[in-house]
Amino acid sequence: QVLYVESGGGLVQPGGSLSVSCRASGFNLYDYSVAWFRQGPGKELEGVSYSSHNSAAADSTVYASSVKGRFTISRDNVKHTVTLQMNNLNAADTGTYYCAARWRGAQAPWDHRVSYDYWGQGTQVTVSS
């Protein structure tokens, strides 16, 4: 039972776009809420975006204020993948990005990292000219 980064990451110029994807293996992503976290140079790990297992919930998707309007999280429960589309990137978006999954019954706030059961290995995103 693992969550691994399937594709994405790399170097992009300011204003550019990147997409990172994660795939679940060994468990049914349908039963899990998923999130993307990132850790910038010298910074704490922070939540970037969240997708609830319950797509009908009012807060089924959540974004950190720093990425709202620029990033889009999506999931494919058939393919067991989660994707983060990142547009209009800037230097502050530089960091290692991690996907994470937690059981549908978790009650903690979405950005509480200890509430997640599975983590991807991380992928580097660098925004620089």
Short mmCIF file of C-alpha atoms in Angstrom, two decimals:
data_model
loop_
_atom_site.label_atom_id
_atom_site.label_comp_id
_atom_site.label_asym_id
_atom_site.label_seq_id
_atom_site.Cartn_x
_atom_site.Cartn_y
_atom_site.Cartn_z
CA GLN A 1 0.00 0.00 0.00
CA VAL A 2 1.82 3.02 -1.29
CA LEU A 3 1.27 6.42 -2.76
CA TYR A 4 3.86 7.45 -5.30
CA VAL A 5 4.52 10.40 -7.51
CA GLU A 6 3.75 9.38 -11.03
CA SER A 7 4.86 12.42 -12.93
CA GLY A 8 5.56 16.10 -12.71
CA GLY A 9 7.89 18.48 -11.03
CA GLY A 10 10.83 20.22 -12.60
CA LEU A 11 12.11 23.69 -13.44
CA VAL A 12 9.79 26.37 -14.76
CA GLN A 13 10.05 30.10 -15.32
CA PRO A 14 7.91 32.55 -13.34
CA GLY A 15 4.46 32.72 -14.82
CA GLY A 16 4.73 29.20 -16.19
CA SER A 17 2.72 26.05 -15.46
CA LEU A 18 3.44 22.57 -14.15
CA SER A 19 1.38 19.54 -13.26
CA VAL A 20 2.23 16.90 -10.67
CA SER A 21 0.43 13.59 -10.31
CA CYS A 22 0.28 10.87 -7.72
CA ARG A 23 -1.00 7.30 -7.96
CA ALA A 24 -2.29 5.06 -5.21
CA SER A 25 -1.26 1.43 -5.24
CA GLY A 26 -2.64 -1.25 -2.99
CA PHE A 27 -5.61 0.68 -1.68
CA ASN A 28 -8.79 2.17 -3.08
CA LEU A 29 -8.44 5.91 -3.43
CA TYR A 30 -12.22 6.20 -3.47
CA ASP A 31 -12.20 5.72 0.31
CA TYR A 32 -9.59 8.39 0.97
CA SER A 33 -9.35 12.12 1.02
CA VAL A 34 -6.19 13.42 -0.58
CA ALA A 35 -4.02 16.47 -0.27
CA TRP A 36 -0.90 18.11 -1.58
CA PHE A 37 1.65 19.58 0.79
CA ARG A 38 4.86 21.41 0.04
CA GLN A 39 8.02 22.41 1.83
CA GLY A 40 9.98 25.38 0.59
CA PRO A 41 13.65 26.03 1.35
CA GLY A 42 13.96 26.72 5.07
CA LYS A 43 10.21 26.57 5.56
CA GLU A 44 7.75 24.35 7.37
CA LEU A 45 5.64 21.82 5.55
CA GLU A 46 2.39 23.50 4.51
CA GLY A 47 -0.88 22.31 3.06
CA VAL A 48 -1.50 23.42 -0.50
CA SER A 49 -4.74 21.78 -1.54
CA TYR A 50 -7.22 19.13 -0.47
CA SER A 51 -9.80 16.93 -2.13
CA SER A 52 -12.36 15.18 0.04
CA HIS A 53 -13.45 11.60 -0.62
CA ASN A 54 -16.95 13.10 -0.67
CA SER A 55 -17.21 15.15 -3.83
CA ALA A 56 -20.71 16.29 -2.82
CA ALA A 57 -19.50 18.00 0.37
CA ALA A 58 -19.57 21.78 0.52
CA ASP A 59 -15.83 21.87 1.24
CA SER A 60 -14.91 19.03 -1.10
CA THR A 61 -11.92 20.99 -2.37
CA VAL A 62 -9.83 23.43 -0.40
CA TYR A 63 -6.91 25.63 -1.35
CA ALA A 64 -4.37 27.55 0.67
CA SER A 65 -4.88 31.27 0.20
CA SER A 66 -1.45 31.56 -1.43
CA VAL A 67 -2.45 29.30 -4.33
CA LYS A 68 -6.16 29.93 -4.68
CA GLY A 69 -7.08 30.82 -8.22
CA ARG A 70 -3.81 29.46 -9.58
CA PHE A 71 -3.78 25.78 -8.57
CA THR A 72 -6.38 23.12 -9.28
CA ILE A 73 -6.60 19.73 -7.61
CA SER A 74 -8.36 16.86 -9.34
CA ARG A 75 -8.73 13.16 -8.77
CA ASP A 76 -9.63 10.10 -10.80
CA ASN A 77 -10.95 7.37 -8.53
CA VAL A 78 -10.97 4.87 -11.38
CA LYS A 79 -7.30 5.37 -12.19
CA HIS A 80 -6.47 6.06 -8.50
CA THR A 81 -4.65 9.26 -9.36
CA VAL A 82 -4.52 12.76 -7.93
CA THR A 83 -3.25 15.70 -9.93
CA LEU A 84 -2.26 19.21 -8.99
CA GLN A 85 -2.28 21.65 -11.89
CA MET A 86 -0.20 24.72 -11.07
CA ASN A 87 -0.48 27.89 -13.14
CA ASN A 88 1.10 31.32 -12.95
CA LEU A 89 3.89 29.98 -10.78
CA ASN A 90 6.18 32.28 -8.84
CA ALA A 91 9.36 31.87 -6.82
CA ALA A 92 7.41 31.39 -3.60
CA ASP A 93 5.98 28.17 -5.05
CA THR A 94 9.43 26.58 -5.12
CA GLY A 95 9.70 23.51 -2.95
CA THR A 96 9.24 19.79 -2.62
CA TYR A 97 5.66 18.74 -3.22
CA TYR A 98 4.12 15.73 -1.50
CA CYS A 99 0.83 14.00 -2.08
CA ALA A 100 -0.91 12.44 0.90
CA ALA A 101 -4.01 10.37 1.55
CA ARG A 102 -6.10 9.82 4.68
CA TRP A 103 -9.00 7.57 5.49
CA ARG A 104 -12.44 9.04 4.81
CA GLY A 105 -13.28 9.05 8.52
CA ALA A 106 -10.52 11.44 9.54
CA GLN A 107 -11.83 14.47 11.44
CA ALA A 108 -8.75 16.63 11.81
CA PRO A 109 -8.40 19.81 9.75
CA TRP A 110 -7.26 19.04 6.24
CA ASP A 111 -3.84 20.58 6.68
CA HIS A 112 -2.89 18.53 9.76
CA ARG A 113 -0.18 16.34 8.34
CA VAL A 114 -0.28 13.81 11.15
CA SER A 115 -3.81 12.84 10.09
CA TYR A 116 -2.56 11.37 6.80
CA ASP A 117 -1.94 7.66 6.39
CA TYR A 118 0.04 7.55 3.16
CA TRP A 119 2.61 9.88 1.67
CA GLY A 120 4.23 10.12 -1.72
CA GLN A 121 7.99 10.42 -1.98
CA GLY A 122 7.94 14.07 -2.99
CA THR A 123 8.86 15.84 -6.19
CA GLN A 124 10.86 19.03 -6.63
CA VAL A 125 9.31 22.11 -8.20
CA THR A 126 11.64 25.01 -8.90
CA VAL A 127 10.41 28.33 -10.21
CA SER A 128 13.26 30.42 -11.47
CA SER A 129 14.29 32.51 -14.43
#
